Coordinates of C-alpha atoms and ligand atoms in Angstrom, one line a residue:
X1 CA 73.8 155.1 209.8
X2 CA 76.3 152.0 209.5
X3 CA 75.1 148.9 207.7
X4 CA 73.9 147.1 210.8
X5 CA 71.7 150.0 211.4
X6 CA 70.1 150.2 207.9
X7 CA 69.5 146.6 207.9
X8 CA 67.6 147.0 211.0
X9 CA 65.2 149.7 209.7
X10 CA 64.7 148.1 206.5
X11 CA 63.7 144.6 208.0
X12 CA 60.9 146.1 210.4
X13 CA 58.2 145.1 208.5
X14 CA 59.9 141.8 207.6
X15 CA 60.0 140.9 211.1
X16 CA 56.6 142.3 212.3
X17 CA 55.7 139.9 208.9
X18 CA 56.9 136.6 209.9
X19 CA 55.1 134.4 207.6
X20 CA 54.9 134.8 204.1
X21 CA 53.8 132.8 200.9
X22 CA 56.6 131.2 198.6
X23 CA 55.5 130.8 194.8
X24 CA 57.6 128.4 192.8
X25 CA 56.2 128.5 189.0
X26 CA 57.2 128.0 185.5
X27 CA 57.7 125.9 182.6
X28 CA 58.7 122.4 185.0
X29 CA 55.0 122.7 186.4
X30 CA 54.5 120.8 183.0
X31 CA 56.7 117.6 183.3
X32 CA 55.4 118.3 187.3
X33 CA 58.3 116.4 188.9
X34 CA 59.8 119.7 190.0
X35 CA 61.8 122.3 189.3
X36 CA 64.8 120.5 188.6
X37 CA 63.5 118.1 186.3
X38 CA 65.8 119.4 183.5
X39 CA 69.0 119.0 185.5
X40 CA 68.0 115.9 187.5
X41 CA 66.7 114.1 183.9
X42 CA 69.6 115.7 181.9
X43 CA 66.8 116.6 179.4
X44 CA 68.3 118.4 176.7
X45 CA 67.2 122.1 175.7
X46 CA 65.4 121.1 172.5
X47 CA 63.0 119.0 174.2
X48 CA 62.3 121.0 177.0
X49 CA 61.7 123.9 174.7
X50 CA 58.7 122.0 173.9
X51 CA 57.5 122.9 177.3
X52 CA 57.6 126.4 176.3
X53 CA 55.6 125.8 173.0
X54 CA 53.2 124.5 175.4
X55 CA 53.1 126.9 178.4
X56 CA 49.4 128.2 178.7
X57 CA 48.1 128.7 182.6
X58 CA 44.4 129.5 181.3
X59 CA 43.7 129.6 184.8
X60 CA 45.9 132.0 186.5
X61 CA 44.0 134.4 188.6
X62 CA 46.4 135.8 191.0
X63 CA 44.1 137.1 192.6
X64 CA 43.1 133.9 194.1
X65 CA 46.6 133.0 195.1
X66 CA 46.4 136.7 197.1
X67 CA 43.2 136.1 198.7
X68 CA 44.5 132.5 199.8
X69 CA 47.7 134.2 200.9
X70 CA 46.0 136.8 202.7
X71 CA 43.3 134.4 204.4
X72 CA 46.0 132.3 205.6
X73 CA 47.4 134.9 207.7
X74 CA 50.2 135.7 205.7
X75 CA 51.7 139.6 205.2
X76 CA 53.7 139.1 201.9
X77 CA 55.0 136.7 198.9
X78 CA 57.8 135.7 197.0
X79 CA 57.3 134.7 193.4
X80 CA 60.0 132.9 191.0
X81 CA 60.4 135.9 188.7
X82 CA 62.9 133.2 187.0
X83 CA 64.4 129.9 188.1
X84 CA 67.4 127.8 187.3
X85 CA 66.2 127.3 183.7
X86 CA 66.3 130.3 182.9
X87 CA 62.7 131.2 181.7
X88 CA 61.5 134.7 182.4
X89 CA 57.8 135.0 184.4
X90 CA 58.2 138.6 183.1
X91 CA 58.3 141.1 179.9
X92 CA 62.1 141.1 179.8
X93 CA 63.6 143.2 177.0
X94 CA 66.9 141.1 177.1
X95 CA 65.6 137.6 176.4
X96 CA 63.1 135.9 173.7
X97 CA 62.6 133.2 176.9
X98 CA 59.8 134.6 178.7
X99 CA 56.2 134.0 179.0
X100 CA 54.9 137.0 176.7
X101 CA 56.7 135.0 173.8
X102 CA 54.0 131.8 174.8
X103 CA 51.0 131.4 174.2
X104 CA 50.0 133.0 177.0
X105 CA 51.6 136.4 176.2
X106 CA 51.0 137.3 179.9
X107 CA 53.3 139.3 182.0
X108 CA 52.7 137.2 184.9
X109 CA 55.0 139.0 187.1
X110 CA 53.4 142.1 186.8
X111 CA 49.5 140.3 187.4
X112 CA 50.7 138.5 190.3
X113 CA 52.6 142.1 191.9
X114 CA 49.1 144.1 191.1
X115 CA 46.9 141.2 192.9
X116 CA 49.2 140.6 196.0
X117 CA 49.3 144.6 196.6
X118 CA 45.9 145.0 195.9
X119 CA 44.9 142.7 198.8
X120 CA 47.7 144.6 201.2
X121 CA 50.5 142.2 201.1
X122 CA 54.2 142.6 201.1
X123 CA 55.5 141.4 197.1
X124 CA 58.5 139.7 196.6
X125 CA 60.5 138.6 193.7
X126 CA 62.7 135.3 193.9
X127 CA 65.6 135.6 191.0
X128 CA 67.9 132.6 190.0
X129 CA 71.4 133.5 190.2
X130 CA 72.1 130.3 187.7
X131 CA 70.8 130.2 184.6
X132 CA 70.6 126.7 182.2
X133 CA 69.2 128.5 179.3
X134 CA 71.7 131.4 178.7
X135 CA 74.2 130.9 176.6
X136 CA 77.4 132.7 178.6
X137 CA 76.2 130.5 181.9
X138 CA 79.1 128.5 182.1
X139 CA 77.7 124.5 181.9
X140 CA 80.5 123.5 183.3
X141 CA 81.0 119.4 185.0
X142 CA 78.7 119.9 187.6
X143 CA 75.4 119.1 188.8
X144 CA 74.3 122.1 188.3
X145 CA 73.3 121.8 184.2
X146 CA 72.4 118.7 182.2
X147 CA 75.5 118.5 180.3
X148 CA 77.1 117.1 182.7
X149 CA 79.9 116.0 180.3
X150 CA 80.4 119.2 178.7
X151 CA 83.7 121.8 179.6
X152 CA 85.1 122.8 182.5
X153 CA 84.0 126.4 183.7
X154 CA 87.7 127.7 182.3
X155 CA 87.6 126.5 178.9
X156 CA 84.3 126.5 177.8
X157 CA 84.0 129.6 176.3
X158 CA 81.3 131.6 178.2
X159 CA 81.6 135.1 178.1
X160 CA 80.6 135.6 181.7
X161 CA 80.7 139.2 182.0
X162 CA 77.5 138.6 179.3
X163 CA 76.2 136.9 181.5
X164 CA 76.9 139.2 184.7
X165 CA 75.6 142.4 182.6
X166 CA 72.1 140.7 181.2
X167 CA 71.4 139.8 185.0
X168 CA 72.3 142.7 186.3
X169 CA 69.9 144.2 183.7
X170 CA 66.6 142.0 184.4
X171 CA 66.8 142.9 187.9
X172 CA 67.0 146.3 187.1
X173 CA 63.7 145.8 184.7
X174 CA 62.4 144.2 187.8
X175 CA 63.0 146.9 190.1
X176 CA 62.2 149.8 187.6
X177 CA 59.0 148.4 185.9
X178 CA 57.4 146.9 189.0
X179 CA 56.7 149.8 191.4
X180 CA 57.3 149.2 194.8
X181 CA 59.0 145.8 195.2
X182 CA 59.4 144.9 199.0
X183 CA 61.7 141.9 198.8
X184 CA 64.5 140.3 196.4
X185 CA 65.5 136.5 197.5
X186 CA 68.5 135.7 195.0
X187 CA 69.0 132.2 194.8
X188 CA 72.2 131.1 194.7
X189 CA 76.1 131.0 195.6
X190 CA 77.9 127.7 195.9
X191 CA 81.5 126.5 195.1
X192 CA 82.1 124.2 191.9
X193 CA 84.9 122.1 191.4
X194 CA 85.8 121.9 187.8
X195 CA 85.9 118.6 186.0
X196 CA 89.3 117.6 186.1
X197 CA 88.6 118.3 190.4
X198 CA 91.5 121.0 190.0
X199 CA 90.3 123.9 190.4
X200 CA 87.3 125.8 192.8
X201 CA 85.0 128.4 191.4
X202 CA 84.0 130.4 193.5
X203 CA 79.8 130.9 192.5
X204 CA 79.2 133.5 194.9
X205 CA 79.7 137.4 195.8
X206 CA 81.9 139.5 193.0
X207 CA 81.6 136.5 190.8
X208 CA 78.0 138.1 190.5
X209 CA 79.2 141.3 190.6
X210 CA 77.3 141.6 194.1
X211 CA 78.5 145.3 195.2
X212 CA 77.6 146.7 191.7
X213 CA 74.1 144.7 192.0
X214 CA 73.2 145.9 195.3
X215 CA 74.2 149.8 195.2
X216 CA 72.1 149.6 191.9
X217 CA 69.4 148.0 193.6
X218 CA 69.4 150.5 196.6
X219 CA 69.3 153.1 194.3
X220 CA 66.2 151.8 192.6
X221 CA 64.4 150.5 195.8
X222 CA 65.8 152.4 198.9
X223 CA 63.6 149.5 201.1
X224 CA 64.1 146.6 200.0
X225 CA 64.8 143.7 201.7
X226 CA 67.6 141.5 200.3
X227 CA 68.6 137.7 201.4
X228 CA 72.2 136.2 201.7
X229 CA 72.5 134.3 198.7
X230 CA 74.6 136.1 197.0
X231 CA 76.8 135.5 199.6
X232 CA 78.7 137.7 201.9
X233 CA 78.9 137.7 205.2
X234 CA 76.0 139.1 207.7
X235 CA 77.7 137.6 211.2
X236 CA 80.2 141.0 210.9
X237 CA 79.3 143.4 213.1
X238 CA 79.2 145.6 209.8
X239 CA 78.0 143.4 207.4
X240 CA 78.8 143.1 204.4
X241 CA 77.2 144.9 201.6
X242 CA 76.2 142.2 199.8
X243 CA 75.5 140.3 202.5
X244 CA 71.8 141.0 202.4
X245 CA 69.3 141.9 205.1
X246 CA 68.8 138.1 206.0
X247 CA 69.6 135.1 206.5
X248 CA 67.8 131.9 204.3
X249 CA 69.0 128.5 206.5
X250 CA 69.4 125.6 204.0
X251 CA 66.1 124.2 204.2
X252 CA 66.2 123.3 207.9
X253 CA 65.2 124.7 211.0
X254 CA 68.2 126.0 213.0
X255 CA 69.0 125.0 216.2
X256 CA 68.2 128.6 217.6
X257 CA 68.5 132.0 216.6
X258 CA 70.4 133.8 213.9
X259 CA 73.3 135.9 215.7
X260 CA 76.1 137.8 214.8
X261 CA 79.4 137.7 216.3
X262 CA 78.7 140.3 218.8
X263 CA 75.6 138.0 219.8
X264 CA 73.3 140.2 218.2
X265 CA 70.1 139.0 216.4
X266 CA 69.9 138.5 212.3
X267 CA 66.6 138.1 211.1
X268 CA 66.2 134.8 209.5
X269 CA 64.0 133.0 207.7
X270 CA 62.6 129.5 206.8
X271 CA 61.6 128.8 203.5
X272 CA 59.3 125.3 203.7
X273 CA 57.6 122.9 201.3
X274 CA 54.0 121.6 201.8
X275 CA 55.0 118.4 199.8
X276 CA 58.6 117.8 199.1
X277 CA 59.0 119.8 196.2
X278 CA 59.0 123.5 195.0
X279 CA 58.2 122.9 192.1
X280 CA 54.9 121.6 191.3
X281 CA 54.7 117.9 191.0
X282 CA 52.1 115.2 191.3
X283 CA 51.6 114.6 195.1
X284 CA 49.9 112.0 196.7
X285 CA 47.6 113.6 199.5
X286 CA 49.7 111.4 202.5
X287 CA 52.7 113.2 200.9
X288 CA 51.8 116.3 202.4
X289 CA 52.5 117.9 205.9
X290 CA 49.6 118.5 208.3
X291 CA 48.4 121.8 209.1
X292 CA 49.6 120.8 212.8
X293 CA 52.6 120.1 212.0
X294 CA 53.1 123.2 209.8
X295 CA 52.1 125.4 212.8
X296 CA 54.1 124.3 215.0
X297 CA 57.3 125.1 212.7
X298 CA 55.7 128.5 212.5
X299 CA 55.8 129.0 216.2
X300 CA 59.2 127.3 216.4
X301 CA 61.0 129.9 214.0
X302 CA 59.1 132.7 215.8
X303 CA 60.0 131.2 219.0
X304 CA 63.8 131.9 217.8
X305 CA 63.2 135.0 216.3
X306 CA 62.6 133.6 212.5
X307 CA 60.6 133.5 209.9
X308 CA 58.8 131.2 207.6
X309 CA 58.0 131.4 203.9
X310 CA 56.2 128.3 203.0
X311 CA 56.0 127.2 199.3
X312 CA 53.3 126.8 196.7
X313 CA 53.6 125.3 193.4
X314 CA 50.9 125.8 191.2
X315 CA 50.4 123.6 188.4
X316 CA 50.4 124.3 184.4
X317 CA 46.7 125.5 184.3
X318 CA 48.0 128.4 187.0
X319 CA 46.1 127.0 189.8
X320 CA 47.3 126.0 193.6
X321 CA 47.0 122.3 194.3
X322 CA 43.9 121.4 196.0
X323 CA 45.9 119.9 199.4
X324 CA 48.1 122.9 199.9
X325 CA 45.4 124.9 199.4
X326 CA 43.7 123.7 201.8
X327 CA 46.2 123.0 204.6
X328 CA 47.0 126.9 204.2
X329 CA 43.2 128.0 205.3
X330 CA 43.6 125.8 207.8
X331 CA 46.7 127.6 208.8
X332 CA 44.0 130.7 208.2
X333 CA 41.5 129.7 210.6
X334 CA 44.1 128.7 213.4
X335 CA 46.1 132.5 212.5
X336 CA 42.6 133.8 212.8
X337 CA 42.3 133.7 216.5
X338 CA 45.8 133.0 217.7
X339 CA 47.9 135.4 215.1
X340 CA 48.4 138.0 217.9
X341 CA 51.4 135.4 218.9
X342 CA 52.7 135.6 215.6
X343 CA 53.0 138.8 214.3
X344 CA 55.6 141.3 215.6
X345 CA 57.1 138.6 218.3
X346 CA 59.7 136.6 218.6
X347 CA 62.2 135.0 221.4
X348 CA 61.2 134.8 224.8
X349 CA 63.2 135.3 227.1
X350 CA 62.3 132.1 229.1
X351 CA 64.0 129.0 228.0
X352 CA 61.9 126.2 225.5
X353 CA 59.2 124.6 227.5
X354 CA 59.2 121.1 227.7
X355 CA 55.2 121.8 226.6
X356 CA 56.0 123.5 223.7
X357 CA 57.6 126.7 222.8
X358 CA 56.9 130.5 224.1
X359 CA 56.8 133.3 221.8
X360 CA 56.7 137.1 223.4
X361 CA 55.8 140.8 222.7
X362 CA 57.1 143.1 225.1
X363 CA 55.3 142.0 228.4
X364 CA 52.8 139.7 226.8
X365 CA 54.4 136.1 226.6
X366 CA 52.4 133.7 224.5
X367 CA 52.4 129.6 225.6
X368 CA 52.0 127.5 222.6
X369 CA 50.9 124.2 224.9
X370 CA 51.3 121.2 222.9
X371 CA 51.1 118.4 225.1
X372 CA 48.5 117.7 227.6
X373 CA 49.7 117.3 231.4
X374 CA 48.3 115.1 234.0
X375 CA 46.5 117.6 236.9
X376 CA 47.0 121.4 236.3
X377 CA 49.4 122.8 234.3
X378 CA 52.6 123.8 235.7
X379 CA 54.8 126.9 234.4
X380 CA 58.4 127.0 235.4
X381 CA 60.3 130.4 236.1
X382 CA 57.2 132.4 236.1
X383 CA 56.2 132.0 240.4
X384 CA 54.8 135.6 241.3
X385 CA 55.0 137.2 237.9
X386 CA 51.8 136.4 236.4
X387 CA 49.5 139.2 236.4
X388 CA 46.8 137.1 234.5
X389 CA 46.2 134.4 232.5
X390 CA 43.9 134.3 229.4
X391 CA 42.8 132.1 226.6
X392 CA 44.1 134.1 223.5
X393 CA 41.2 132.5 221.1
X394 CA 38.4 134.0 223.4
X395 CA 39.6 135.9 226.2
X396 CA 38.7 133.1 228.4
X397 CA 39.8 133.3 231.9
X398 CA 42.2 130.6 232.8
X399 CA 42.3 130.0 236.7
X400 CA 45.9 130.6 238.1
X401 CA 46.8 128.7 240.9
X402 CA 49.2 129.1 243.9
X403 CA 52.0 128.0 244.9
X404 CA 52.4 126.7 241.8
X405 CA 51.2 128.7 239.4
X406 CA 49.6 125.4 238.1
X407 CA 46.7 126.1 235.4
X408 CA 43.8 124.3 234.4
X409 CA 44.0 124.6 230.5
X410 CA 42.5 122.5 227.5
X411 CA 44.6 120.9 225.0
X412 CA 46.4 122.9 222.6
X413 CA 45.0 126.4 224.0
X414 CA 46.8 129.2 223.6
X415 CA 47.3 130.8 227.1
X416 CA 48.2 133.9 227.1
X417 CA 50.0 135.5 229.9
X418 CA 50.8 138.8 231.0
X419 CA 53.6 139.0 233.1
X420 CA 53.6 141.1 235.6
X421 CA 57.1 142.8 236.9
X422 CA 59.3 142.4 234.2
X423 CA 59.7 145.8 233.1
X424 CA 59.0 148.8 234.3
X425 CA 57.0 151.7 232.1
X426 CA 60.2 153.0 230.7
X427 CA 62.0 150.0 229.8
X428 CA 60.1 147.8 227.4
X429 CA 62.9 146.9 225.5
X430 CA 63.7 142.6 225.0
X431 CA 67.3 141.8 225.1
Ligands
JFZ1 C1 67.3 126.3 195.9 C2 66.8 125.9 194.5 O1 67.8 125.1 193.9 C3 65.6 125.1 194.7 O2 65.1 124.7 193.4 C4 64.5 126.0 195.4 O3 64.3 127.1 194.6 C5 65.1 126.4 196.7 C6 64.2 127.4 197.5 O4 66.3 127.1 196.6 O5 67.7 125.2 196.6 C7 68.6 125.3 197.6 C8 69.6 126.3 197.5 C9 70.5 126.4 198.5 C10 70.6 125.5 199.5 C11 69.6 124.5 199.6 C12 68.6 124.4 198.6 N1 71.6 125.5 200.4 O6 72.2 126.6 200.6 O7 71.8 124.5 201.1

């Protein structure tokens, strides 16, 4: 099986998915002006040690954050295993900097992998490919450390095949001590220019010793699903190795689908804050998205074949904040009833509605209406093809009418139509 192959087996479930839960958490829920703080601030490592004297999430139950997850419709979740700063969520045998040594002494990783897989969801791990704590990650002129003034990459020092080898090790304690881990999201490559602007590093594929990383990794979890930040290139018609099993857009909804050179589909996903930040930090309510708003950029990435992975960031107690809990079961009750036009679709084949959007599984196409018409409702491109027309909330009838194929339909219903004609019995295949 070539690589394009493999990567199309492995995302199945990824794709059927298509929405999942992010989880940004550590030591920066503290200071709670996100996950940056100690870059953005330039807060040097003494006193943000004091946040790890200090880390004690009393309240972490993970098993709330599952049963959220899982009310809200969503099939799996990607937890911060450890960010930028380097602090370890997990029982890591290569680092004193990790929450067992606080005053916690919790292996959260492995409370939050037992809840989410106890209530049936996919678990992922999110791993920092940069690291502000260790002492062989170069902190180097950039913006990616505090000491901004301190030596270029070059000359500073770092032994960075240290540094390779200990990563390389963690995510093999992740992927050995874990069980069955569904998802690694490495976060991420980028090009530096040293400080006296001569010079480019190049922060991204062998620099982490990505082919090494990944054959390990397959070895350890034959299934997993990888993303592209480690770089590498997944347009090829064989990928890459390490070009991972999909594609993370920076931040921003693309302008369609994810495709390779030959034109074929990549999955993709969306990764999306509630509030600004990953990182948990003090919101006001008005600072949040609506639940409307947050559906509709569901629909949209399924619409182009994508997914989305929106964020949580719980505070220092352990616990969700109260607005993004509850925008996500809202999200629940809407998946509730209308979730059928979520899960394992994607791209219509019709073009974007000037309504709203269209998602599709095999004959079934789903209309997200969005905006109320004046008279009945008029479809373009379908005349003659409907076979019926139903409310997908409660199986309600809705009234086709001809020529036009105009329907009578209340605002922000969820019509779904079978289309009749398309295919025949044998061919149920969307290209
Ligand atoms: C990264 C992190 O720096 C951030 O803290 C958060 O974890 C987010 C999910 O991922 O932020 C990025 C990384 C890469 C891009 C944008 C934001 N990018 O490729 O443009």
């Amino acid at each position: 099986m070539g690589l394009f192959e493999e990567r199309a087996r492995r995302t199945e479930w990824f794709l059927d998915a298509r929405f999942g839960m992010f989880i940004h958490w550590g030591l920066y829920s503290i200071p709670a002006r996100g996950e940056w703080v100690k870059s953005a601030e330039k807060i040097p490592t003494e006193v943000y040690d004091q946040y790890f004297e200090e880390f004690n999430p009393v309240r972490y139950n993970p098993k709330e954050w599952a049963k959220l997850a899982k009310e809200a419709g969503m099939k799996y979740a990607v937890l911060t295993t450890k960010h930028h700063d380097g602090f370890c969520l997990f029982d890591s045998a290569y680092t004193d900097y990790k929450s067992t040594n606080t005053k916690c002494k919790r292996d959260l990783v492995k409370e939050y992998v037992d809840a989410f897989r106890e209530e049936g969801l996919k678990v992922g791990f999110y791993y920092s490919l940069l690291d502000w704590h260790h002492e062989d990650y170069p902190h180097y002129g950039d913006n990616q450390h505090p000491m901004r003034e301190e030596e270029s990459f070059k000359g500073a020092g770092h032994n960075w095949k240290n540094y390779v080898e200990y990563f390389h090790n963690q995510v093999r304690e992740l992927l050995t001590n874990y069980g069955k881990i569904d998802l690694m999201w490495f976060d991420f490559s980028y090009e530096n220019k040293n400080l006296a602007g001569t010079e480019f590093e190049h922060m991204s594929g062998e620099t982490w010793g990505a082919k090494k990383l990944i054959t390990m990794m397959r070895e350890l979890q034959p299934d997993i699903v990888i993303d592209n930040r480690l770089g590498g290139d997944a347009r090829k018609p064989e990928p890459d190795l390490h070009a991972g099993d999909f594609v993370s857009p920076e931040c921003m909804m693309p302008a369609g689908e994810a495709v390779d050179v030959l034109g074929r589909s990549i999955p993709w996903e969306l990764c999306l804050t509630l509030n600004e930040n990953w990182g948990y930090a003090k919101n006001k309510p008005w600072e949040y998205k609506t639940t409307e708003n947050v559906i509709h950029m569901l629909v949209e990435c399924v619409s182009k074949n994508g997914n989305m992975l929106i964020n949580v960031g719980p505070n220092a107690k352990g616990e969700i904040p109260k607005e993004s809990i509850r925008i996500l079961k809202e999200i629940g009750e809407w998946m509730r009833v209308n979730s059928d036009s979520i899960y394992g679709c994607g791209k219509s084949e019709l073009e974007k509605p000037e309504w709203g959007r269209y998602t599709q599984k095999g004959n079934i196409l789903y209309a997200h209406i969005y905006d109320r018409r004046v008279g009945s409702f008029r479809l373009g491109g379908l005349e003659g093809r409907i076979k019926k027309a139903r409310i997908l909330e409660d199986g309600a009838e809705v009234r086709l009418e001809k020529p036009w194929n105009g329907l009578d339909y209340p605002k922000d219903a969820f019509v779904q139509l079978e289309i009749a004609g398309l295919y025949d019995e044998k061919d149920t295949v969307l290209e």
